[in-house]
Every structure is written in C-alpha cells, then in structure tokens.
C-alpha cells in the first residue's frame, strides 16, 4: 500500500485516509526541469494529477510565457496525498513522503529543480529554517546522492520561487511584482537547464 500513515499518530493518519487519489506526478520522464509543489488540493485529489486547479492554471500560464509545454516538464509535490482541509503539511508527513519525491528525482534526473513555495524549498535544500525571500536569493542545491552512494555526491541546482497559490492571493501592484519575481526566477532556472 502506498499509504504512509502506518506508525504515525492518529492526526497524521487522516491525510491518507481522507484522500481520493494518490497524486504522484505528471510530465515528461526525460524532463530537464522539474517543478515541486507542496501538496494536492481538492481538484488534484479528485483527478489524481498535480496542479490542475487554480494554482495549476497559473503555473500553466507561467510555463506558456516561458515557451514551455506542460508536457515537456515534470510536475510533482512534496506530499502525494491531500491533507484534510488543505492544512499545512506536518513535518512528520513531509518526512514520510519524501522518499517518494527523492525516488522521482532519481528517476527523472532533472538538470534543474524549481521548488514552488517554502515547504518544497526547505525540504529540497535541506535547510531547517529559511525564509522564502532568503531562499530566492541564495544559490541552492538539491543533494541527489542516495544514502548508499554518498561518496558519489550528485547535486542538482535548485531554484526556489513563490507558490502560484501565493501569487493568486496578491492583488494589484503586489500581484504584478510577485509575478515578475517568479518570472525572473524561472528564467534563471531555464538558463541553468541550458547551461548544465
Ligand atoms: N498546490 C500544490 O502545491 N500542488 C498541487 O498539486 C496543487 C496545488
């Protein structure tokens, strides 16, 4: 069973028990660029595909502006099951789910990873506490070496930017500014892709 709840307390069991579908990932298995969000929402839970709701539609527009087809990238989330009522992922859930994300990254071998939002950014960068603003400005890497082959250190450039759901909550000038910052970050990720 994919259910990750075994061994966790009752609070965390509900994440798997209340889901409709496991939302694993979608896209090109050979993608050079991989996007990682936080967790499925209601639309994703219903369809089994990440980023298909309002946040997903905004992500699609960003991809379009960059000249990227959704089918040419890979899209996944930190959590594979929708947390009840879209609550924030609990650190124990993130830890329980992260081996699946790590396995996806090993399989796809992207040239660059884009972390959407703070949760994905912290997990992928291995940082304990860092603001999204600091992550945006930092040169970050995802350590892709598996525990068994630690000597063969493999790192993937990591760009962390705002989550589309955050940008959707901005209005007027703030929305324009946030969108511009995201586009700058995504351009940086694309440049990495082409260089690597
Ligand atoms: N937000 C996410 O982080 N992931 C999704 O798949 C949808 C919304």
PDB file of N, CA and C in Angstrom, residues 44-137:
ATOM      1  N   UNK A  44      -6.854  18.326  -7.395  1.00  0.00           N
ATOM      2  CA  UNK A  44      -5.819  17.327  -7.661  1.00  0.00           C
ATOM      3  C   UNK A  44      -6.215  15.991  -7.039  1.00  0.00           C
ATOM      4  N   UNK A  45      -6.792  16.068  -5.843  1.00  0.00           N
ATOM      5  CA  UNK A  45      -7.242  14.854  -5.147  1.00  0.00           C
ATOM      6  C   UNK A  45      -8.308  14.134  -5.983  1.00  0.00           C
ATOM      7  N   UNK A  46      -9.177  14.924  -6.624  1.00  0.00           N
ATOM      8  CA  UNK A  46     -10.269  14.357  -7.412  1.00  0.00           C
ATOM      9  C   UNK A  46      -9.755  13.717  -8.706  1.00  0.00           C
ATOM     10  N   UNK A  47      -8.752  14.370  -9.334  1.00  0.00           N
ATOM     11  CA  UNK A  47      -8.304  13.917 -10.654  1.00  0.00           C
ATOM     12  C   UNK A  47      -7.049  13.045 -10.611  1.00  0.00           C
ATOM     13  N   UNK A  48      -6.300  13.115  -9.525  1.00  0.00           N
ATOM     14  CA  UNK A  48      -5.059  12.340  -9.444  1.00  0.00           C
ATOM     15  C   UNK A  48      -3.897  12.987 -10.172  1.00  0.00           C
ATOM     16  N   UNK A  49      -4.071  14.254 -10.592  1.00  0.00           N
ATOM     17  CA  UNK A  49      -2.979  14.943 -11.315  1.00  0.00           C
ATOM     18  C   UNK A  49      -2.585  16.216 -10.573  1.00  0.00           C
ATOM     19  N   UNK A  50      -1.269  16.457 -10.418  1.00  0.00           N
ATOM     20  CA  UNK A  50      -0.863  17.667  -9.703  1.00  0.00           C
ATOM     21  C   UNK A  50      -1.156  18.939 -10.502  1.00  0.00           C
ATOM     22  N   UNK A  51      -1.403  20.000  -9.778  1.00  0.00           N
ATOM     23  CA  UNK A  51      -1.552  21.346 -10.359  1.00  0.00           C
ATOM     24  C   UNK A  51      -2.550  21.388 -11.522  1.00  0.00           C
ATOM     25  N   UNK A  52      -3.782  21.034 -11.218  1.00  0.00           N
ATOM     26  CA  UNK A  52      -4.845  21.180 -12.222  1.00  0.00           C
ATOM     27  C   UNK A  52      -5.896  22.210 -11.802  1.00  0.00           C
ATOM     28  N   UNK A  53      -5.863  22.667 -10.547  1.00  0.00           N
ATOM     29  CA  UNK A  53      -6.821  23.666 -10.078  1.00  0.00           C
ATOM     30  C   UNK A  53      -6.366  25.076 -10.437  1.00  0.00           C
ATOM     31  N   UNK A  54      -6.801  26.045  -9.669  1.00  0.00           N
ATOM     32  CA  UNK A  54      -6.473  27.451  -9.996  1.00  0.00           C
ATOM     33  C   UNK A  54      -4.970  27.705  -9.967  1.00  0.00           C
ATOM     34  N   UNK A  55      -4.307  27.148  -8.963  1.00  0.00           N
ATOM     35  CA  UNK A  55      -2.847  27.329  -8.888  1.00  0.00           C
ATOM     36  C   UNK A  55      -2.183  26.686 -10.103  1.00  0.00           C
ATOM     37  N   UNK A  56      -2.696  25.555 -10.508  1.00  0.00           N
ATOM     38  CA  UNK A  56      -2.151  24.843 -11.665  1.00  0.00           C
ATOM     39  C   UNK A  56      -2.346  25.630 -12.950  1.00  0.00           C
ATOM     40  N   UNK A  57      -3.505  26.299 -13.048  1.00  0.00           N
ATOM     41  CA  UNK A  57      -3.747  27.094 -14.255  1.00  0.00           C
ATOM     42  C   UNK A  57      -2.772  28.271 -14.333  1.00  0.00           C
ATOM     43  N   UNK A  58      -2.451  28.818 -13.170  1.00  0.00           N
ATOM     44  CA  UNK A  58      -1.460  29.900 -13.169  1.00  0.00           C
ATOM     45  C   UNK A  58      -0.076  29.357 -13.528  1.00  0.00           C
ATOM     46  N   UNK A  59       0.256  28.203 -12.971  1.00  0.00           N
ATOM     47  CA  UNK A  59       1.539  27.579 -13.332  1.00  0.00           C
ATOM     48  C   UNK A  59       1.593  27.340 -14.846  1.00  0.00           C
ATOM     49  N   UNK A  60       0.489  26.880 -15.426  1.00  0.00           N
ATOM     50  CA  UNK A  60       0.440  26.669 -16.884  1.00  0.00           C
ATOM     51  C   UNK A  60       0.709  27.965 -17.645  1.00  0.00           C
ATOM     52  N   UNK A  61       0.154  29.074 -17.135  1.00  0.00           N
ATOM     53  CA  UNK A  61       0.385  30.357 -17.817  1.00  0.00           C
ATOM     54  C   UNK A  61       1.859  30.753 -17.735  1.00  0.00           C
ATOM     55  N   UNK A  62       2.464  30.507 -16.575  1.00  0.00           N
ATOM     56  CA  UNK A  62       3.900  30.812 -16.431  1.00  0.00           C
ATOM     57  C   UNK A  62       4.711  29.986 -17.438  1.00  0.00           C
ATOM     58  N   UNK A  63       4.363  28.704 -17.541  1.00  0.00           N
ATOM     59  CA  UNK A  63       5.092  27.829 -18.467  1.00  0.00           C
ATOM     60  C   UNK A  63       4.938  28.327 -19.899  1.00  0.00           C
ATOM     61  N   UNK A  64       3.694  28.720 -20.211  1.00  0.00           N
ATOM     62  CA  UNK A  64       3.419  29.222 -21.556  1.00  0.00           C
ATOM     63  C   UNK A  64       4.277  30.446 -21.866  1.00  0.00           C
ATOM     64  N   UNK A  65       4.367  31.346 -20.875  1.00  0.00           N
ATOM     65  CA  UNK A  65       5.166  32.565 -21.086  1.00  0.00           C
ATOM     66  C   UNK A  65       6.631  32.242 -21.298  1.00  0.00           C
ATOM     67  N   UNK A  66       7.069  31.124 -20.734  1.00  0.00           N
ATOM     68  CA  UNK A  66       8.466  30.729 -20.901  1.00  0.00           C
ATOM     69  C   UNK A  66       8.665  29.926 -22.177  1.00  0.00           C
ATOM     70  N   UNK A  67       7.575  29.638 -22.852  1.00  0.00           N
ATOM     71  CA  UNK A  67       7.651  28.837 -24.078  1.00  0.00           C
ATOM     72  C   UNK A  67       7.782  27.357 -23.795  1.00  0.00           C
ATOM     73  N   UNK A  68       7.346  26.933 -22.608  1.00  0.00           N
ATOM     74  CA  UNK A  68       7.452  25.512 -22.255  1.00  0.00           C
ATOM     75  C   UNK A  68       6.076  24.860 -22.276  1.00  0.00           C
ATOM     76  N   UNK A  69       5.974  23.703 -22.913  1.00  0.00           N
ATOM     77  CA  UNK A  69       4.719  22.948 -22.863  1.00  0.00           C
ATOM     78  C   UNK A  69       4.662  22.212 -21.529  1.00  0.00           C
ATOM     79  N   UNK A  70       3.468  22.141 -20.959  1.00  0.00           N
ATOM     80  CA  UNK A  70       3.315  21.424 -19.690  1.00  0.00           C
ATOM     81  C   UNK A  70       3.819  19.977 -19.815  1.00  0.00           C
ATOM     82  N   UNK A  71       3.617  19.406 -21.020  1.00  0.00           N
ATOM     83  CA  UNK A  71       4.011  18.006 -21.220  1.00  0.00           C
ATOM     84  C   UNK A  71       5.525  17.839 -21.325  1.00  0.00           C
ATOM     85  N   UNK A  72       6.271  18.951 -21.418  1.00  0.00           N
ATOM     86  CA  UNK A  72       7.721  18.831 -21.573  1.00  0.00           C
ATOM     87  C   UNK A  72       8.460  18.960 -20.248  1.00  0.00           C
ATOM     88  N   UNK A  73       7.723  19.273 -19.184  1.00  0.00           N
ATOM     89  CA  UNK A  73       8.358  19.390 -17.866  1.00  0.00           C
ATOM     90  C   UNK A  73       7.810  18.265 -16.984  1.00  0.00           C
ATOM     91  N   UNK A  74       8.338  18.151 -15.774  1.00  0.00           N
ATOM     92  CA  UNK A  74       7.767  17.177 -14.833  1.00  0.00           C
ATOM     93  C   UNK A  74       7.276  17.939 -13.608  1.00  0.00           C
ATOM     94  N   UNK A  75       6.094  17.562 -13.146  1.00  0.00           N
ATOM     95  CA  UNK A  75       5.468  18.274 -12.032  1.00  0.00           C
ATOM     96  C   UNK A  75       5.102  17.286 -10.923  1.00  0.00           C
ATOM     97  N   UNK A  76       5.541  17.596  -9.720  1.00  0.00           N
ATOM     98  CA  UNK A  76       5.232  16.721  -8.581  1.00  0.00           C
ATOM     99  C   UNK A  76       5.015  17.589  -7.343  1.00  0.00           C
ATOM    100  N   UNK A  77       4.751  16.942  -6.249  1.00  0.00           N
ATOM    101  CA  UNK A  77       4.558  17.630  -4.975  1.00  0.00           C
ATOM    102  C   UNK A  77       5.379  16.947  -3.883  1.00  0.00           C
ATOM    103  N   UNK A  78       5.582  17.674  -2.789  1.00  0.00           N
ATOM    104  CA  UNK A  78       6.218  17.059  -1.625  1.00  0.00           C
ATOM    105  C   UNK A  78       5.308  15.951  -1.092  1.00  0.00           C
ATOM    106  N   UNK A  79       4.058  16.279  -0.831  1.00  0.00           N
ATOM    107  CA  UNK A  79       3.105  15.271  -0.348  1.00  0.00           C
ATOM    108  C   UNK A  79       2.329  14.690  -1.522  1.00  0.00           C
ATOM    109  N   UNK A  80       2.033  13.428  -1.425  1.00  0.00           N
ATOM    110  CA  UNK A  80       1.309  12.759  -2.512  1.00  0.00           C
ATOM    111  C   UNK A  80      -0.186  12.609  -2.218  1.00  0.00           C
ATOM    112  N   UNK A  81      -0.575  12.935  -1.002  1.00  0.00           N
ATOM    113  CA  UNK A  81      -1.997  12.856  -0.631  1.00  0.00           C
ATOM    114  C   UNK A  81      -2.443  14.219  -0.120  1.00  0.00           C
ATOM    115  N   UNK A  82      -3.699  14.544  -0.374  1.00  0.00           N
ATOM    116  CA  UNK A  82      -4.210  15.848   0.054  1.00  0.00           C
ATOM    117  C   UNK A  82      -4.395  15.875   1.571  1.00  0.00           C
ATOM    118  N   UNK A  83      -3.788  16.845   2.243  1.00  0.00           N
ATOM    119  CA  UNK A  83      -4.056  16.985   3.677  1.00  0.00           C
ATOM    120  C   UNK A  83      -5.506  17.437   3.866  1.00  0.00           C
ATOM    121  N   UNK A  84      -6.210  16.888   4.853  1.00  0.00           N
ATOM    122  CA  UNK A  84      -7.605  17.293   5.064  1.00  0.00           C
ATOM    123  C   UNK A  84      -7.717  18.803   5.185  1.00  0.00           C
ATOM    124  N   UNK A  85      -8.708  19.374   4.517  1.00  0.00           N
ATOM    125  CA  UNK A  85      -8.967  20.816   4.535  1.00  0.00           C
ATOM    126  C   UNK A  85      -7.766  21.653   4.113  1.00  0.00           C
ATOM    127  N   UNK A  86      -6.904  21.079   3.307  1.00  0.00           N
ATOM    128  CA  UNK A  86      -5.726  21.807   2.802  1.00  0.00           C
ATOM    129  C   UNK A  86      -4.837  22.367   3.898  1.00  0.00           C
ATOM    130  N   UNK A  87      -4.843  21.742   5.052  1.00  0.00           N
ATOM    131  CA  UNK A  87      -3.956  22.258   6.100  1.00  0.00           C
ATOM    132  C   UNK A  87      -2.502  22.084   5.654  1.00  0.00           C
ATOM    133  N   UNK A  88      -1.598  22.800   6.343  1.00  0.00           N
ATOM    134  CA  UNK A  88      -0.178  22.702   6.013  1.00  0.00           C
ATOM    135  C   UNK A  88       0.312  21.284   6.281  1.00  0.00           C
ATOM    136  N   UNK A  89       1.267  20.835   5.483  1.00  0.00           N
ATOM    137  CA  UNK A  89       1.849  19.527   5.767  1.00  0.00           C
ATOM    138  C   UNK A  89       2.522  19.529   7.133  1.00  0.00           C
ATOM    139  N   UNK A  90       2.365  18.466   7.870  1.00  0.00           N
ATOM    140  CA  UNK A  90       3.084  18.329   9.133  1.00  0.00           C
ATOM    141  C   UNK A  90       4.488  17.806   8.832  1.00  0.00           C
ATOM    142  N   UNK A  91       5.495  18.254   9.601  1.00  0.00           N
ATOM    143  CA  UNK A  91       6.863  17.788   9.321  1.00  0.00           C
ATOM    144  C   UNK A  91       6.972  16.258   9.247  1.00  0.00           C
ATOM    145  N   UNK A  92       6.189  15.558  10.062  1.00  0.00           N
ATOM    146  CA  UNK A  92       6.252  14.085  10.029  1.00  0.00           C
ATOM    147  C   UNK A  92       5.731  13.550   8.695  1.00  0.00           C
ATOM    148  N   UNK A  93       4.727  14.218   8.134  1.00  0.00           N
ATOM    149  CA  UNK A  93       4.194  13.788   6.834  1.00  0.00           C
ATOM    150  C   UNK A  93       5.226  14.049   5.733  1.00  0.00           C
ATOM    151  N   UNK A  94       5.844  15.211   5.825  1.00  0.00           N
ATOM    152  CA  UNK A  94       6.859  15.550   4.828  1.00  0.00           C
ATOM    153  C   UNK A  94       7.976  14.508   4.852  1.00  0.00           C
ATOM    154  N   UNK A  95       8.392  14.132   6.049  1.00  0.00           N
ATOM    155  CA  UNK A  95       9.469  13.146   6.155  1.00  0.00           C
ATOM    156  C   UNK A  95       9.021  11.797   5.600  1.00  0.00           C
ATOM    157  N   UNK A  96       7.780  11.412   5.924  1.00  0.00           N
ATOM    158  CA  UNK A  96       7.256  10.132   5.453  1.00  0.00           C
ATOM    159  C   UNK A  96       7.128  10.075   3.938  1.00  0.00           C
ATOM    160  N   UNK A  97       6.771  11.196   3.337  1.00  0.00           N
ATOM    161  CA  UNK A  97       6.533  11.227   1.894  1.00  0.00           C
ATOM    162  C   UNK A  97       7.810  11.464   1.096  1.00  0.00           C
ATOM    163  N   UNK A  98       8.823  12.021   1.730  1.00  0.00           N
ATOM    164  CA  UNK A  98       9.970  12.493   0.944  1.00  0.00           C
ATOM    165  C   UNK A  98      10.715  11.384   0.187  1.00  0.00           C
ATOM    166  N   UNK A  99      10.736  10.136   0.671  1.00  0.00           N
ATOM    167  CA  UNK A  99      11.411   9.111  -0.143  1.00  0.00           C
ATOM    168  C   UNK A  99      10.797   8.951  -1.534  1.00  0.00           C
ATOM    169  N   UNK A 100       9.492   9.208  -1.651  1.00  0.00           N
ATOM    170  CA  UNK A 100       8.849   9.085  -2.960  1.00  0.00           C
ATOM    171  C   UNK A 100       9.311  10.207  -3.880  1.00  0.00           C
ATOM    172  N   UNK A 101       9.429  11.397  -3.324  1.00  0.00           N
ATOM    173  CA  UNK A 101       9.914  12.516  -4.125  1.00  0.00           C
ATOM    174  C   UNK A 101      11.369  12.281  -4.519  1.00  0.00           C
ATOM    175  N   UNK A 102      12.153  11.803  -3.582  1.00  0.00           N
ATOM    176  CA  UNK A 102      13.567  11.536  -3.885  1.00  0.00           C
ATOM    177  C   UNK A 102      13.692  10.497  -5.005  1.00  0.00           C
ATOM    178  N   UNK A 103      12.829   9.485  -4.947  1.00  0.00           N
ATOM    179  CA  UNK A 103      12.849   8.447  -5.989  1.00  0.00           C
ATOM    180  C   UNK A 103      12.454   9.045  -7.339  1.00  0.00           C
ATOM    181  N   UNK A 104      11.483   9.947  -7.326  1.00  0.00           N
ATOM    182  CA  UNK A 104      11.086  10.597  -8.586  1.00  0.00           C
ATOM    183  C   UNK A 104      12.255  11.390  -9.158  1.00  0.00           C
ATOM    184  N   UNK A 105      12.938  12.115  -8.287  1.00  0.00           N
ATOM    185  CA  UNK A 105      14.057  12.937  -8.772  1.00  0.00           C
ATOM    186  C   UNK A 105      15.173  12.039  -9.321  1.00  0.00           C
ATOM    187  N   UNK A 106      15.394  10.918  -8.645  1.00  0.00           N
ATOM    188  CA  UNK A 106      16.422   9.972  -9.147  1.00  0.00           C
ATOM    189  C   UNK A 106      16.036   9.434 -10.517  1.00  0.00           C
ATOM    190  N   UNK A 107      14.751   9.176 -10.717  1.00  0.00           N
ATOM    191  CA  UNK A 107      14.298   8.599 -11.988  1.00  0.00           C
ATOM    192  C   UNK A 107      14.332   9.635 -13.113  1.00  0.00           C
ATOM    193  N   UNK A 108      13.925  10.844 -12.818  1.00  0.00           N
ATOM    194  CA  UNK A 108      13.836  11.878 -13.858  1.00  0.00           C
ATOM    195  C   UNK A 108      15.215  12.470 -14.169  1.00  0.00           C
ATOM    196  N   UNK A 109      16.044  12.554 -13.146  1.00  0.00           N
ATOM    197  CA  UNK A 109      17.357  13.196 -13.282  1.00  0.00           C
ATOM    198  C   UNK A 109      17.267  14.569 -13.949  1.00  0.00           C
ATOM    199  N   UNK A 110      16.484  15.479 -13.369  1.00  0.00           N
ATOM    200  CA  UNK A 110      16.345  16.801 -13.990  1.00  0.00           C
ATOM    201  C   UNK A 110      17.659  17.580 -13.912  1.00  0.00           C
ATOM    202  N   UNK A 111      17.812  18.505 -14.817  1.00  0.00           N
ATOM    203  CA  UNK A 111      19.007  19.374 -14.770  1.00  0.00           C
ATOM    204  C   UNK A 111      18.831  20.493 -13.772  1.00  0.00           C
ATOM    205  N   UNK A 112      17.592  20.819 -13.524  1.00  0.00           N
ATOM    206  CA  UNK A 112      17.301  21.861 -12.535  1.00  0.00           C
ATOM    207  C   UNK A 112      15.950  21.553 -11.888  1.00  0.00           C
ATOM    208  N   UNK A 113      15.843  21.891 -10.597  1.00  0.00           N
ATOM    209  CA  UNK A 113      14.582  21.699  -9.885  1.00  0.00           C
ATOM    210  C   UNK A 113      14.065  23.067  -9.462  1.00  0.00           C
ATOM    211  N   UNK A 114      12.777  23.279  -9.641  1.00  0.00           N
ATOM    212  CA  UNK A 114      12.140  24.509  -9.163  1.00  0.00           C
ATOM    213  C   UNK A 114      11.250  24.147  -7.984  1.00  0.00           C
ATOM    214  N   UNK A 115      11.572  24.670  -6.826  1.00  0.00           N
ATOM    215  CA  UNK A 115      10.734  24.476  -5.643  1.00  0.00           C
ATOM    216  C   UNK A 115       9.697  25.588  -5.593  1.00  0.00           C
ATOM    217  N   UNK A 116       8.430  25.207  -5.584  1.00  0.00           N
ATOM    218  CA  UNK A 116       7.351  26.201  -5.539  1.00  0.00           C
ATOM    219  C   UNK A 116       6.904  26.368  -4.085  1.00  0.00           C
ATOM    220  N   UNK A 117       7.302  27.472  -3.488  1.00  0.00           N
ATOM    221  CA  UNK A 117       6.902  27.749  -2.112  1.00  0.00           C
ATOM    222  C   UNK A 117       7.910  27.259  -1.091  1.00  0.00           C
ATOM    223  N   UNK A 118       7.648  27.663   0.165  1.00  0.00           N
ATOM    224  CA  UNK A 118       8.620  27.461   1.226  1.00  0.00           C
ATOM    225  C   UNK A 118       8.779  25.987   1.606  1.00  0.00           C
ATOM    226  N   UNK A 119       7.668  25.257   1.641  1.00  0.00           N
ATOM    227  CA  UNK A 119       7.753  23.848   2.056  1.00  0.00           C
ATOM    228  C   UNK A 119       8.675  23.054   1.134  1.00  0.00           C
ATOM    229  N   UNK A 120       8.439  23.190  -0.157  1.00  0.00           N
ATOM    230  CA  UNK A 120       9.268  22.467  -1.122  1.00  0.00           C
ATOM    231  C   UNK A 120      10.711  22.967  -1.038  1.00  0.00           C
ATOM    232  N   UNK A 121      10.872  24.280  -0.900  1.00  0.00           N
ATOM    233  CA  UNK A 121      12.213  24.858  -0.842  1.00  0.00           C
ATOM    234  C   UNK A 121      13.020  24.322   0.331  1.00  0.00           C
ATOM    235  N   UNK A 122      12.387  24.271   1.500  1.00  0.00           N
ATOM    236  CA  UNK A 122      13.105  23.800   2.688  1.00  0.00           C
ATOM    237  C   UNK A 122      13.468  22.326   2.558  1.00  0.00           C
ATOM    238  N   UNK A 123      12.507  21.531   2.127  1.00  0.00           N
ATOM    239  CA  UNK A 123      12.788  20.094   2.023  1.00  0.00           C
ATOM    240  C   UNK A 123      13.909  19.838   1.015  1.00  0.00           C
ATOM    241  N   UNK A 124      13.810  20.468  -0.154  1.00  0.00           N
ATOM    242  CA  UNK A 124      14.766  20.171  -1.222  1.00  0.00           C
ATOM    243  C   UNK A 124      16.155  20.725  -0.918  1.00  0.00           C
ATOM    244  N   UNK A 125      16.205  21.846  -0.224  1.00  0.00           N
ATOM    245  CA  UNK A 125      17.521  22.439   0.064  1.00  0.00           C
ATOM    246  C   UNK A 125      18.130  21.842   1.321  1.00  0.00           C
ATOM    247  N   UNK A 126      17.315  21.117   2.088  1.00  0.00           N
ATOM    248  CA  UNK A 126      17.818  20.524   3.323  1.00  0.00           C
ATOM    249  C   UNK A 126      17.984  21.550   4.434  1.00  0.00           C
ATOM    250  N   UNK A 127      17.426  22.746   4.235  1.00  0.00           N
ATOM    251  CA  UNK A 127      17.532  23.792   5.272  1.00  0.00           C
ATOM    252  C   UNK A 127      16.447  23.580   6.309  1.00  0.00           C
ATOM    253  N   UNK A 128      16.762  23.953   7.526  1.00  0.00           N
ATOM    254  CA  UNK A 128      15.782  23.793   8.602  1.00  0.00           C
ATOM    255  C   UNK A 128      14.843  24.985   8.654  1.00  0.00           C
ATOM    256  N   UNK A 129      15.450  26.156   8.514  1.00  0.00           N
ATOM    257  CA  UNK A 129      14.638  27.346   8.659  1.00  0.00           C
ATOM    258  C   UNK A 129      15.225  28.443   7.783  1.00  0.00           C
ATOM    259  N   UNK A 130      14.485  28.856   6.821  1.00  0.00           N
ATOM    260  CA  UNK A 130      14.971  29.900   5.924  1.00  0.00           C
ATOM    261  C   UNK A 130      13.726  30.514   5.298  1.00  0.00           C
ATOM    262  N   UNK A 131      13.715  31.811   5.181  1.00  0.00           N
ATOM    263  CA  UNK A 131      12.523  32.435   4.594  1.00  0.00           C
ATOM    264  C   UNK A 131      12.541  32.219   3.081  1.00  0.00           C
ATOM    265  N   UNK A 132      11.378  32.341   2.499  1.00  0.00           N
ATOM    266  CA  UNK A 132      11.317  32.186   1.048  1.00  0.00           C
ATOM    267  C   UNK A 132      12.176  33.255   0.370  1.00  0.00           C
ATOM    268  N   UNK A 133      12.146  34.437   0.963  1.00  0.00           N
ATOM    269  CA  UNK A 133      12.938  35.537   0.402  1.00  0.00           C
ATOM    270  C   UNK A 133      14.432  35.192   0.384  1.00  0.00           C
ATOM    271  N   UNK A 134      14.909  34.617   1.488  1.00  0.00           N
ATOM    272  CA  UNK A 134      16.332  34.236   1.519  1.00  0.00           C
ATOM    273  C   UNK A 134      16.607  33.109   0.546  1.00  0.00           C
ATOM    274  N   UNK A 135      15.666  32.184   0.442  1.00  0.00           N
ATOM    275  CA  UNK A 135      15.887  31.068  -0.490  1.00  0.00           C
ATOM    276  C   UNK A 135      15.936  31.577  -1.925  1.00  0.00           C
ATOM    277  N   UNK A 136      15.110  32.582  -2.221  1.00  0.00           N
ATOM    278  CA  UNK A 136      15.102  33.128  -3.580  1.00  0.00           C
ATOM    279  C   UNK A 136      16.467  33.689  -3.948  1.00  0.00           C
ATOM    280  N   UNK A 137      17.092  34.307  -2.962  1.00  0.00           N
ATOM    281  CA  UNK A 137      18.353  34.985  -3.248  1.00  0.00           C
ATOM    282  C   UNK A 137      19.571  34.078  -3.154  1.00  0.00           C
TER     283      UNK A 137
END
